[in-house]
Coordinates of N, CA and C and ligand atoms in Angstrom, one line a residue:
M1 N -23.4 0.2 -17.6 CA -24.1 -0.7 -16.7 C -23.9 -0.3 -15.2
S2 N -24.9 -0.4 -14.4 CA -24.8 0.1 -13.0 C -23.9 -1.0 -12.2
D3 N -23.3 -0.5 -11.2 CA -22.4 -1.4 -10.5 C -23.1 -1.9 -9.2
P4 N -23.4 -3.2 -9.2 CA -24.2 -3.8 -8.1 C -23.5 -3.6 -6.7
Y5 N -22.2 -3.2 -6.7 CA -21.5 -3.1 -5.5 C -21.4 -1.6 -5.0
A6 N -21.9 -0.7 -5.8 CA -21.7 0.7 -5.5 C -22.3 1.1 -4.1
A7 N -23.4 0.6 -3.8 CA -24.0 0.9 -2.5 C -23.2 0.4 -1.3
Q8 N -22.7 -0.9 -1.5 CA -21.8 -1.4 -0.5 C -20.6 -0.6 -0.3
R9 N -20.1 -0.1 -1.4 CA -18.8 0.7 -1.4 C -19.1 2.0 -0.6
D10 N -20.2 2.6 -0.9 CA -20.5 3.9 -0.2 C -20.6 3.6 1.3
E11 N -21.3 2.5 1.6 CA -21.5 2.2 3.1 C -20.1 1.9 3.7
M12 N -19.2 1.2 3.0 CA -17.9 1.0 3.5 C -17.2 2.3 3.8
V13 N -17.3 3.3 2.9 CA -16.6 4.6 3.1 C -17.2 5.3 4.3
D14 N -18.5 5.3 4.3 CA -19.2 6.1 5.4 C -18.9 5.4 6.8
R15 N -19.1 4.1 6.9 CA -19.1 3.5 8.2 C -17.7 3.1 8.7
Q16 N -16.8 2.6 7.7 CA -15.5 2.1 8.2 C -14.4 3.1 8.1
I17 N -14.6 4.1 7.2 CA -13.4 5.0 6.8 C -13.7 6.4 7.3
A18 N -14.7 7.1 6.8 CA -15.0 8.4 7.3 C -15.3 8.4 8.8
A19 N -16.1 7.4 9.2 CA -16.5 7.4 10.7 C -15.3 7.2 11.6
R20 N -14.2 6.7 11.0 CA -13.0 6.5 11.9 C -12.0 7.7 11.7
G21 N -12.4 8.7 11.0 CA -11.6 9.9 11.0 C -10.8 10.2 9.7
V22 N -10.9 9.4 8.7 CA -10.2 9.8 7.4 C -11.1 10.8 6.8
S23 N -10.5 12.0 6.5 CA -11.3 13.1 6.0 C -10.9 13.7 4.7
D24 N -9.7 13.3 4.2 CA -9.2 13.8 2.9 C -10.2 13.5 1.8
A25 N -10.7 14.5 1.1 CA -11.7 14.4 0.1 C -11.2 13.5 -1.1
R26 N -10.0 13.7 -1.4 CA -9.4 12.9 -2.6 C -9.4 11.4 -2.2
V27 N -9.0 11.1 -1.0 CA -8.9 9.7 -0.6 C -10.3 9.1 -0.5
L28 N -11.3 9.8 0.1 CA -12.6 9.3 0.2 C -13.3 9.1 -1.2
A29 N -13.0 10.0 -2.1 CA -13.5 9.8 -3.5 C -12.9 8.6 -4.1
A30 N -11.6 8.4 -4.0 CA -10.9 7.2 -4.6 C -11.5 5.9 -4.0
M31 N -11.7 5.9 -2.7 CA -12.2 4.7 -2.0 C -13.7 4.4 -2.5
R32 N -14.4 5.5 -2.8 CA -15.8 5.3 -3.3 C -15.8 4.7 -4.7
K33 N -14.7 5.0 -5.4 CA -14.7 4.7 -6.9 C -14.1 3.3 -7.2
V34 N -13.0 3.0 -6.5 CA -12.3 1.7 -6.9 C -13.0 0.5 -6.5
A35 N -13.2 -0.4 -7.5 CA -14.0 -1.6 -7.3 C -13.2 -2.7 -6.6
R36 N -13.3 -2.7 -5.3 CA -12.4 -3.7 -4.5 C -12.8 -5.1 -4.9
H37 N -14.1 -5.4 -5.2 CA -14.4 -6.7 -5.6 C -13.7 -7.3 -6.8
E38 N -13.1 -6.4 -7.6 CA -12.4 -6.9 -8.8 C -11.0 -7.4 -8.4
F39 N -10.6 -7.1 -7.2 CA -9.2 -7.5 -6.7 C -9.2 -8.7 -5.8
V40 N -10.3 -9.3 -5.5 CA -10.3 -10.4 -4.6 C -10.8 -11.7 -5.4
P41 N -10.4 -12.9 -4.9 CA -10.9 -14.1 -5.6 C -12.4 -14.2 -5.7
D42 N -12.9 -14.8 -6.8 CA -14.4 -14.8 -7.0 C -15.2 -15.2 -5.8
H43 N -14.7 -16.3 -5.1 CA -15.6 -16.8 -4.0 C -15.6 -15.8 -2.8
L44 N -14.7 -14.7 -2.8 CA -14.7 -13.7 -1.7 C -15.4 -12.4 -2.1
K45 N -15.9 -12.4 -3.4 CA -16.5 -11.1 -3.8 C -17.6 -10.6 -2.9
P46 N -18.5 -11.5 -2.4 CA -19.5 -11.0 -1.5 C -19.0 -10.4 -0.2
D47 N -17.7 -10.7 0.1 CA -17.1 -10.1 1.4 C -16.2 -8.9 1.0
A48 N -16.2 -8.5 -0.2 CA -15.1 -7.5 -0.7 C -15.2 -6.2 0.1
Y49 N -16.4 -5.8 0.6 CA -16.6 -4.5 1.2 C -16.7 -4.6 2.7
G50 N -16.3 -5.8 3.2 CA -16.3 -6.0 4.7 C -15.1 -5.2 5.3
D51 N -15.1 -5.2 6.6 CA -14.1 -4.4 7.4 C -12.8 -5.2 7.8
G52 N -12.2 -5.8 6.8 CA -11.0 -6.6 7.1 C -10.2 -6.9 5.9
P53 N -9.0 -7.5 6.2 CA -8.2 -8.0 5.1 C -8.8 -9.3 4.5
L54 N -8.4 -9.7 3.3 CA -8.9 -11.0 2.8 C -7.7 -11.7 2.1
P55 N -7.7 -13.0 2.1 CA -6.6 -13.7 1.4 C -6.7 -13.6 -0.1
I56 N -5.5 -13.4 -0.7 CA -5.5 -13.3 -2.2 C -4.6 -14.4 -2.8
G57 N -4.2 -15.4 -2.0 CA -3.3 -16.4 -2.5 C -1.9 -16.2 -2.2
E58 N -1.0 -17.2 -2.3 CA 0.4 -17.1 -2.0 C 0.7 -16.7 -0.6
G59 N -0.3 -16.9 0.3 CA -0.1 -16.6 1.7 C -0.2 -15.1 2.0
Q60 N -0.7 -14.3 1.0 CA -0.7 -12.8 1.2 C -2.2 -12.3 1.3
T61 N -2.3 -11.1 1.5 CA -3.6 -10.5 1.8 C -3.8 -9.2 1.0
I62 N -5.1 -8.8 0.8 CA -5.5 -7.5 0.4 C -5.8 -6.8 1.7
S63 N -5.3 -5.6 1.9 CA -5.4 -4.9 3.2 C -6.8 -4.5 3.5
Q64 N -7.1 -4.3 4.8 CA -8.4 -3.8 5.3 C -8.6 -2.4 4.6
P65 N -9.8 -2.1 4.1 CA -10.1 -0.9 3.4 C -9.7 0.4 4.2
Y66 N -10.0 0.4 5.5 CA -9.7 1.5 6.4 C -8.2 1.8 6.4
I67 N -7.4 0.7 6.4 CA -5.9 0.8 6.5 C -5.4 1.4 5.2
V68 N -6.0 1.0 4.0 CA -5.6 1.5 2.7 C -5.9 3.0 2.7
A69 N -7.0 3.4 3.2 CA -7.4 4.8 3.2 C -6.5 5.6 4.2
L70 N -6.2 5.0 5.4 CA -5.4 5.7 6.4 C -4.0 6.0 5.8
M71 N -3.4 4.9 5.2 CA -2.0 5.1 4.6 C -2.0 6.0 3.4
T72 N -3.0 6.0 2.6 CA -3.1 6.9 1.5 C -3.2 8.3 2.0
E73 N -4.0 8.6 3.0 CA -4.2 9.9 3.5 C -2.8 10.4 4.1
A74 N -2.1 9.5 4.8 CA -0.9 9.8 5.4 C 0.2 10.3 4.4
L75 N 0.0 9.9 3.2 CA 1.0 10.4 2.2 C 0.9 11.8 1.8
L76 N -0.3 12.4 2.2 CA -0.5 13.9 2.0 C -0.5 14.2 0.5
L77 N -1.1 13.4 -0.3 CA -1.1 13.7 -1.8 C -2.1 14.8 -2.1
Q78 N -1.6 15.7 -3.0 CA -2.5 16.8 -3.5 C -3.0 16.5 -4.9
G79 N -2.5 15.5 -5.5 CA -2.9 15.2 -6.9 C -1.7 15.4 -7.8
G80 N -1.5 14.5 -8.8 CA -0.4 14.8 -9.7 C 1.0 14.2 -9.3
E81 N 1.1 13.5 -8.2 CA 2.4 13.1 -7.8 C 2.9 11.8 -8.5
H82 N 4.2 11.5 -8.4 CA 4.9 10.3 -8.9 C 5.1 9.5 -7.6
V83 N 4.4 8.3 -7.6 CA 4.3 7.5 -6.4 C 4.9 6.1 -6.6
L84 N 5.6 5.6 -5.5 CA 6.1 4.2 -5.5 C 5.4 3.5 -4.4
E85 N 4.9 2.3 -4.8 CA 4.3 1.4 -3.8 C 5.1 0.1 -3.7
I86 N 5.4 -0.3 -2.5 CA 6.1 -1.6 -2.3 C 5.1 -2.6 -1.8
G87 N 4.9 -3.7 -2.5 CA 3.9 -4.7 -2.1 C 2.6 -4.6 -2.8
T88 N 2.6 -4.9 -4.1 CA 1.5 -4.8 -5.0 C 0.3 -5.6 -4.5
G89 N 0.6 -6.8 -4.1 CA -0.5 -7.8 -3.7 C -1.5 -7.9 -4.8
S90 N -2.7 -7.5 -4.4 CA -3.8 -7.7 -5.4 C -3.8 -6.5 -6.4
G91 N -3.2 -5.4 -6.1 CA -3.2 -4.2 -7.0 C -4.2 -3.2 -6.5
Y92 N -5.0 -3.5 -5.5 CA -6.1 -2.6 -5.1 C -5.5 -1.2 -4.6
A93 N -4.6 -1.3 -3.7 CA -4.0 0.0 -3.2 C -3.4 0.8 -4.3
A94 N -2.8 0.1 -5.2 CA -2.2 0.9 -6.4 C -3.3 1.6 -7.2
A95 N -4.4 1.0 -7.3 CA -5.5 1.6 -8.0 C -6.0 2.8 -7.3
V96 N -6.1 2.7 -5.9 CA -6.6 3.8 -5.1 C -5.6 5.0 -5.3
L97 N -4.3 4.7 -5.2 CA -3.2 5.7 -5.4 C -3.3 6.3 -6.8
A98 N -3.6 5.5 -7.8 CA -3.6 6.0 -9.2 C -4.8 6.9 -9.4
E99 N -5.8 6.8 -8.6 CA -7.0 7.8 -8.7 C -6.6 9.2 -8.3
I100 N -5.5 9.3 -7.5 CA -5.1 10.6 -7.0 C -3.8 11.1 -7.7
A101 N -2.8 10.2 -7.7 CA -1.5 10.6 -8.2 C -1.5 10.6 -9.8
A102 N -0.4 11.2 -10.3 CA -0.2 11.2 -11.8 C 0.1 9.8 -12.3
D103 N 1.1 9.1 -11.5 CA 1.4 7.8 -11.9 C 2.0 7.0 -10.7
V104 N 1.9 5.7 -10.8 CA 2.3 4.8 -9.7 C 3.2 3.7 -10.3
V105 N 4.3 3.5 -9.6 CA 5.1 2.3 -9.9 C 4.9 1.4 -8.7
T106 N 4.5 0.1 -8.9 CA 4.3 -0.7 -7.8 C 5.1 -2.0 -7.9
I107 N 5.7 -2.5 -6.8 CA 6.7 -3.6 -6.9 C 6.2 -4.8 -6.0
E108 N 6.2 -6.0 -6.6 CA 5.8 -7.2 -5.9 C 6.9 -8.2 -6.0
R109 N 7.2 -8.9 -4.9 CA 8.3 -9.9 -5.0 C 7.8 -11.3 -5.5
I110 N 6.4 -11.5 -5.4 CA 5.9 -12.8 -5.8 C 5.3 -12.6 -7.2
A111 N 6.0 -13.2 -8.2 CA 5.7 -13.0 -9.6 C 4.2 -13.3 -10.0
P112 N 3.6 -14.4 -9.6 CA 2.2 -14.7 -9.9 C 1.3 -13.6 -9.4
L113 N 1.5 -13.1 -8.3 CA 0.6 -12.0 -7.7 C 0.8 -10.7 -8.6
A114 N 2.0 -10.4 -9.0 CA 2.3 -9.2 -9.9 C 1.5 -9.4 -11.2
A115 N 1.6 -10.6 -11.8 CA 1.0 -10.9 -13.1 C -0.5 -10.7 -13.0
Q116 N -1.1 -11.3 -11.9 CA -2.6 -11.2 -11.6 C -3.0 -9.7 -11.5
A117 N -2.2 -9.0 -10.7 CA -2.5 -7.5 -10.4 C -2.4 -6.7 -11.7
R118 N -1.4 -7.0 -12.5 CA -1.2 -6.3 -13.8 C -2.4 -6.5 -14.7
T119 N -2.9 -7.8 -14.8 CA -4.1 -8.1 -15.6 C -5.3 -7.3 -15.2
V120 N -5.6 -7.3 -13.9 CA -6.8 -6.6 -13.4 C -6.7 -5.1 -13.6
L121 N -5.5 -4.6 -13.3 CA -5.3 -3.1 -13.5 C -5.5 -2.7 -14.9
Q122 N -5.0 -3.5 -15.8 CA -5.1 -3.2 -17.3 C -6.6 -3.3 -17.7
R123 N -7.2 -4.3 -17.2 CA -8.6 -4.5 -17.6 C -9.5 -3.4 -17.1
L124 N -9.1 -2.8 -15.9 CA -9.9 -1.7 -15.3 C -9.5 -0.3 -15.9
G125 N -8.4 -0.4 -16.7 CA -8.0 0.9 -17.4 C -7.0 1.8 -16.7
Y126 N -6.3 1.2 -15.7 CA -5.3 2.0 -15.0 C -4.0 2.0 -15.7
A127 N -4.0 2.8 -16.8 CA -2.8 3.0 -17.7 C -1.7 3.7 -17.0
N128 N -1.9 4.4 -15.8 CA -0.9 5.1 -15.1 C -0.3 4.3 -14.0
V129 N -0.5 2.9 -14.0 CA 0.2 2.1 -13.0 C 1.1 1.1 -13.7
K130 N 2.4 1.0 -13.2 CA 3.3 0.1 -13.8 C 3.6 -0.9 -12.7
V131 N 3.4 -2.2 -13.0 CA 3.7 -3.3 -12.0 C 5.0 -3.9 -12.3
E132 N 5.9 -4.0 -11.3 CA 7.2 -4.6 -11.5 C 7.4 -5.7 -10.5
V133 N 8.3 -6.7 -10.9 CA 8.6 -7.8 -10.0 C 10.0 -7.5 -9.5
G134 N 10.2 -7.6 -8.1 CA 11.5 -7.4 -7.6 C 11.4 -7.3 -6.1
D135 N 12.6 -7.0 -5.5 CA 12.7 -6.7 -4.1 C 12.5 -5.2 -3.8
G136 N 11.3 -4.9 -3.3 CA 10.9 -3.5 -3.2 C 11.7 -2.8 -2.1
T137 N 12.4 -3.5 -1.2 CA 13.2 -2.9 -0.1 C 14.3 -2.0 -0.8
L138 N 14.6 -2.4 -2.0 CA 15.6 -1.6 -2.8 C 15.0 -0.6 -3.7
G139 N 13.7 -0.4 -3.6 CA 13.0 0.6 -4.4 C 13.0 0.3 -5.8
W140 N 12.8 1.3 -6.6 CA 12.9 1.1 -8.1 C 13.6 2.3 -8.6
P141 N 15.0 2.2 -8.6 CA 15.9 3.4 -8.9 C 15.6 3.9 -10.3
A142 N 15.2 3.1 -11.3 CA 15.0 3.6 -12.7 C 14.0 4.7 -12.8
A143 N 13.0 4.8 -11.8 CA 12.0 5.8 -11.9 C 12.1 6.8 -10.8
A144 N 13.2 6.7 -9.9 CA 13.3 7.6 -8.8 C 13.8 9.0 -9.3
P145 N 13.6 10.0 -8.5 CA 13.0 10.1 -7.1 C 11.5 10.2 -7.2
Y146 N 10.9 9.9 -6.0 CA 9.4 9.9 -5.9 C 8.9 11.0 -4.9
D147 N 7.7 11.5 -5.2 CA 7.1 12.4 -4.2 C 6.6 11.7 -3.0
A148 N 6.2 10.4 -3.2 CA 5.6 9.6 -2.1 C 6.0 8.1 -2.3
I149 N 6.2 7.5 -1.2 CA 6.5 6.0 -1.2 C 5.7 5.4 -0.1
V150 N 4.9 4.3 -0.4 CA 4.2 3.6 0.6 C 4.6 2.1 0.5
V151 N 4.8 1.6 1.7 CA 5.2 0.2 1.9 C 4.1 -0.5 2.5
T152 N 3.5 -1.6 1.9 CA 2.3 -2.2 2.4 C 2.6 -3.6 3.0
A153 N 3.8 -3.7 3.6 CA 4.2 -4.9 4.4 C 5.1 -4.4 5.5
G154 N 5.2 -5.1 6.6 CA 5.9 -4.6 7.8 C 7.3 -5.0 7.8
G155 N 8.2 -4.0 8.0 CA 9.7 -4.3 8.1 C 10.3 -4.0 9.4
P156 N 11.5 -4.4 9.7 CA 12.2 -4.2 11.0 C 12.6 -2.7 11.1
F157 N 12.8 -2.0 10.0 CA 13.3 -0.6 10.0 C 12.9 0.0 8.6
V158 N 13.0 1.3 8.5 CA 12.8 1.9 7.2 C 14.0 1.7 6.3
P159 N 13.8 1.0 5.2 CA 15.0 0.8 4.3 C 15.7 2.1 3.9
P160 N 17.0 2.2 4.2 CA 17.7 3.4 3.8 C 17.7 3.7 2.3
T161 N 17.7 2.6 1.5 CA 17.7 2.8 0.1 C 16.4 3.4 -0.4
L162 N 15.3 3.1 0.3 CA 14.0 3.7 0.0 C 14.0 5.2 0.3
R163 N 14.5 5.5 1.5 CA 14.5 6.9 2.0 C 15.2 7.7 0.9
N164 N 16.3 7.2 0.4 CA 17.1 7.9 -0.6 C 16.5 8.1 -1.9
Q165 N 15.3 7.4 -2.2 CA 14.6 7.6 -3.4 C 13.5 8.6 -3.3
L166 N 13.4 9.3 -2.1 CA 12.4 10.3 -1.9 C 13.0 11.7 -2.4
K167 N 12.1 12.5 -3.1 CA 12.4 13.8 -3.4 C 12.5 14.7 -2.1
P168 N 13.2 15.8 -2.1 CA 13.1 16.7 -1.0 C 11.6 17.0 -0.7
G169 N 11.2 16.9 0.5 CA 9.8 17.2 0.8 C 8.9 15.9 0.7
G170 N 9.5 14.9 0.1 CA 8.7 13.6 -0.1 C 8.4 12.9 1.2
R171 N 7.3 12.1 1.1 CA 6.9 11.3 2.3 C 6.9 9.8 2.0
L172 N 7.3 9.1 3.0 CA 7.3 7.6 3.0 C 6.5 7.1 4.2
V173 N 5.6 6.2 3.9 CA 4.7 5.7 5.0 C 4.9 4.2 5.0
M174 N 5.2 3.6 6.1 CA 5.3 2.1 6.2 C 5.2 1.6 7.6
P175 N 4.7 0.3 7.8 CA 4.7 -0.3 9.1 C 6.1 -0.7 9.5
V176 N 6.5 -0.4 10.7 CA 7.8 -0.8 11.2 C 7.7 -1.4 12.6
G177 N 8.3 -2.6 12.8 CA 8.3 -3.2 14.1 C 8.8 -4.6 14.1
R178 N 9.2 -5.1 15.3 CA 9.7 -6.5 15.3 C 8.6 -7.5 15.7
D179 N 7.4 -7.0 16.0 CA 6.3 -7.9 16.4 C 5.6 -8.3 15.2
S180 N 5.1 -9.6 15.1 CA 4.4 -10.1 13.9 C 3.0 -9.5 14.0
W181 N 2.5 -9.1 15.1 CA 1.0 -8.8 15.2 C 0.8 -7.3 15.2
A182 N 1.8 -6.5 15.6 CA 1.6 -5.1 15.7 C 2.9 -4.3 15.3
Q183 N 2.7 -3.4 14.4 CA 3.8 -2.5 14.0 C 3.3 -1.1 14.1
S184 N 4.3 -0.2 14.2 CA 3.9 1.3 14.2 C 3.9 1.7 12.7
L185 N 2.8 2.4 12.4 CA 2.8 3.1 11.1 C 3.6 4.3 11.2
V186 N 4.7 4.4 10.4 CA 5.6 5.5 10.5 C 5.6 6.3 9.2
R187 N 5.7 7.7 9.4 CA 5.8 8.5 8.2 C 7.2 9.3 8.3
V188 N 8.0 9.1 7.2 CA 9.2 9.8 7.1 C 9.1 10.9 6.1
T189 N 9.5 12.1 6.5 CA 9.4 13.3 5.6 C 10.8 13.7 5.3
R190 N 11.2 13.7 4.0 CA 12.6 14.2 3.7 C 12.6 15.7 3.6
G191 N 13.5 16.2 4.4 CA 13.7 17.7 4.4 C 14.4 18.2 3.2
S192 N 14.3 19.4 2.9 CA 15.1 19.9 1.7 C 16.6 19.9 1.9
D193 N 17.0 19.8 3.2 CA 18.4 19.7 3.5 C 18.9 18.3 3.6
G194 N 18.0 17.3 3.2 CA 18.3 15.9 3.3 C 18.1 15.3 4.6
E195 N 17.7 16.1 5.6 CA 17.4 15.6 7.0 C 16.0 15.0 7.0
D196 N 15.8 13.8 7.6 CA 14.5 13.2 7.7 C 13.8 13.5 9.0
R197 N 12.5 13.7 8.9 CA 11.7 13.8 10.1 C 10.8 12.5 10.2
Q198 N 10.8 11.9 11.4 CA 10.0 10.6 11.5 C 8.9 10.8 12.5
E199 N 7.7 10.4 12.1 CA 6.5 10.4 13.1 C 5.9 9.0 13.2
E200 N 5.4 8.7 14.3 CA 4.6 7.4 14.5 C 3.1 7.8 14.5
L201 N 2.3 7.2 13.5 CA 1.0 7.6 13.3 C -0.1 6.7 14.1
S202 N 0.1 5.4 14.0 CA -0.8 4.5 14.7 C -0.2 3.1 14.8
L203 N -1.0 2.2 15.4 CA -0.6 0.8 15.4 C -1.3 0.0 14.3
V204 N -0.6 -0.9 13.6 CA -1.1 -1.6 12.5 C -0.6 -3.1 12.5
S205 N -1.2 -3.9 11.7 CA -0.7 -5.3 11.6 C -0.6 -5.8 10.2
F206 N 0.7 -6.1 9.7 CA 0.9 -6.4 8.3 C 1.7 -7.7 8.2
V207 N 1.6 -8.3 7.0 CA 2.4 -9.4 6.6 C 3.9 -8.9 6.4
P208 N 4.9 -9.8 6.6 CA 6.3 -9.3 6.6 C 6.8 -8.8 5.2
L209 N 7.6 -7.7 5.3 CA 8.4 -7.2 4.2 C 9.7 -8.0 4.1
I210 N 9.8 -8.8 3.0 CA 10.9 -9.7 2.9 C 11.9 -9.2 1.9
G211 N 13.2 -9.0 2.3 CA 14.1 -8.6 1.3 C 15.4 -8.1 1.9
A212 N 16.3 -7.6 1.0 CA 17.6 -7.2 1.4 C 17.6 -6.2 2.6
E213 N 16.6 -5.3 2.6 CA 16.5 -4.3 3.7 C 15.2 -4.5 4.4
G214 N 14.8 -5.8 4.5 CA 13.6 -6.1 5.3 C 13.9 -7.3 6.2
W215 N 12.9 -8.2 6.3 CA 13.2 -9.5 7.0 C 13.8 -10.5 6.0
K216 N 14.6 -11.4 6.6 CA 15.3 -12.4 5.7 C 14.3 -13.4 5.2
D217 N 13.3 -13.8 6.0 CA 12.2 -14.7 5.6 C 11.0 -14.4 6.4
A218 N 9.9 -15.2 6.1 CA 8.6 -15.0 6.7 C 8.6 -15.2 8.2
S219 N 9.6 -15.9 8.8 CA 9.6 -16.2 10.2 C 9.9 -14.9 11.0
R220 N 10.5 -13.9 10.4 CA 10.8 -12.6 10.9 C 11.8 -12.6 12.0
R221 N 12.6 -13.7 12.2 CA 13.5 -13.7 13.3 C 14.8 -12.9 13.0
E222 N 15.1 -12.8 11.8 CA 16.3 -12.1 11.4 C 16.1 -11.0 10.4
A223 N 16.6 -9.8 10.6 CA 16.5 -8.8 9.6 C 17.7 -8.9 8.6
G224 N 17.4 -8.6 7.4 CA 18.4 -8.6 6.4 C 19.1 -7.2 6.3
G225 N 20.2 -7.2 5.6 CA 20.9 -5.9 5.4 C 21.3 -5.1 6.6
S226 N 21.5 -3.8 6.4 CA 21.8 -2.9 7.6 C 21.1 -1.6 7.4
R227 N 20.9 -0.9 8.5 CA 20.2 0.4 8.4 C 21.1 1.5 7.8
Ligands
SAM301 N1 -1.1 -3.4 -1.3 C1 -1.7 -4.7 -1.4 C2 -3.1 -4.7 -2.0 O1 -3.7 -3.6 -2.2 O2 -3.6 -5.8 -2.2 C3 -1.6 -5.5 -0.2 C4 -0.2 -5.9 0.1 S1 0.0 -7.3 1.1 C5 -0.5 -6.8 2.7 C6 1.8 -7.2 1.2 C7 2.5 -7.6 -0.1 O3 3.9 -7.2 0.0 C8 2.5 -9.1 -0.4 O4 1.9 -9.3 -1.7 C9 4.0 -9.5 -0.3 O5 4.3 -10.5 -1.3 C10 4.6 -8.1 -0.7 N2 6.0 -8.0 -0.3 C11 6.7 -8.4 0.8 N3 8.0 -8.1 0.8 C12 8.2 -7.5 -0.4 C13 9.3 -6.9 -1.1 N4 10.5 -6.9 -0.5 N5 9.2 -6.4 -2.3 C14 8.0 -6.3 -2.9 N6 6.8 -6.9 -2.3 C15 6.9 -7.4 -1.1

C-alpha cells in the first residue's frame, strides 16, 4: 500500500533538514523512511511533518525533525553500531537510529511512554530496538559499552556514568546547560587513552533530563548527583 505521507516526508527532508546543512546520506535516507506520523497522537498526524516538536502526552514532546537529524548526524554513525538512547519519548528517534545502527537500547523514565513506544516500534517491525524503563542518566550497564550514546533531554552536565559506558572512540551527544530555553548541543568523544574530547555543536532547546546525574525535578533549580 502506498504511504499517503511519503511526499510530505520528502519535502520535510529537502526543506527542513538538507536545506539546513545535514548532509550525511545515511541520516537523510533514514529521515525519508521513518513514518513520523506513526509516533504522534492521532489528532496531530496532519502536523507530523511540520518543522517543530509536538506534544506526546505526560508533558513530553517528540523532537523537531531537524534536531533529530542533526543529533543523529553528530553521532558519526557508519552503520552497524551498538547505540544507547536516553529519552525514548515517542520512539521516533530510536527508529531513525535503528535504520542506521545494528541495534539500539533506549531508556525512558516515564513507564506509559515507554510502553506506547514499544508497541509502535514492534508494530513497525523494529526488532533491533529494546525499550527499557529507568533513569537513563545512569545508562544501561547490562548492554554497555556503546559505540554511540545520544541523550534527547537537557541536563546540567554530561553524566559521568554515561561517559564511562562509551567504547574507546565512542561518541556521546547531548544538550547541556542551566537554561530552560537554550542548551548547548555537546559531543564528547572518548579517546583510546580514556581521555575525553568535548565540542559544542549548536544551541538547542530540550525538556529536562531528570535523574540521579541530571536535574532533581522538572523545575531545573537543582542538579542531582555530582560530576
Ligand atoms: N527521543 C524522543 C522522541 O523521538 O520522541 C524525544 C524525547 S523527549 C524530547 C525527552 C524524553 O526524555 C522524555 O520522554 C522524558 O520523559 C525523557 N527523560 C527525561 N529524563 C530522563 C531520564 N533520566 N531517563 C530516561 N528518560 C528521561
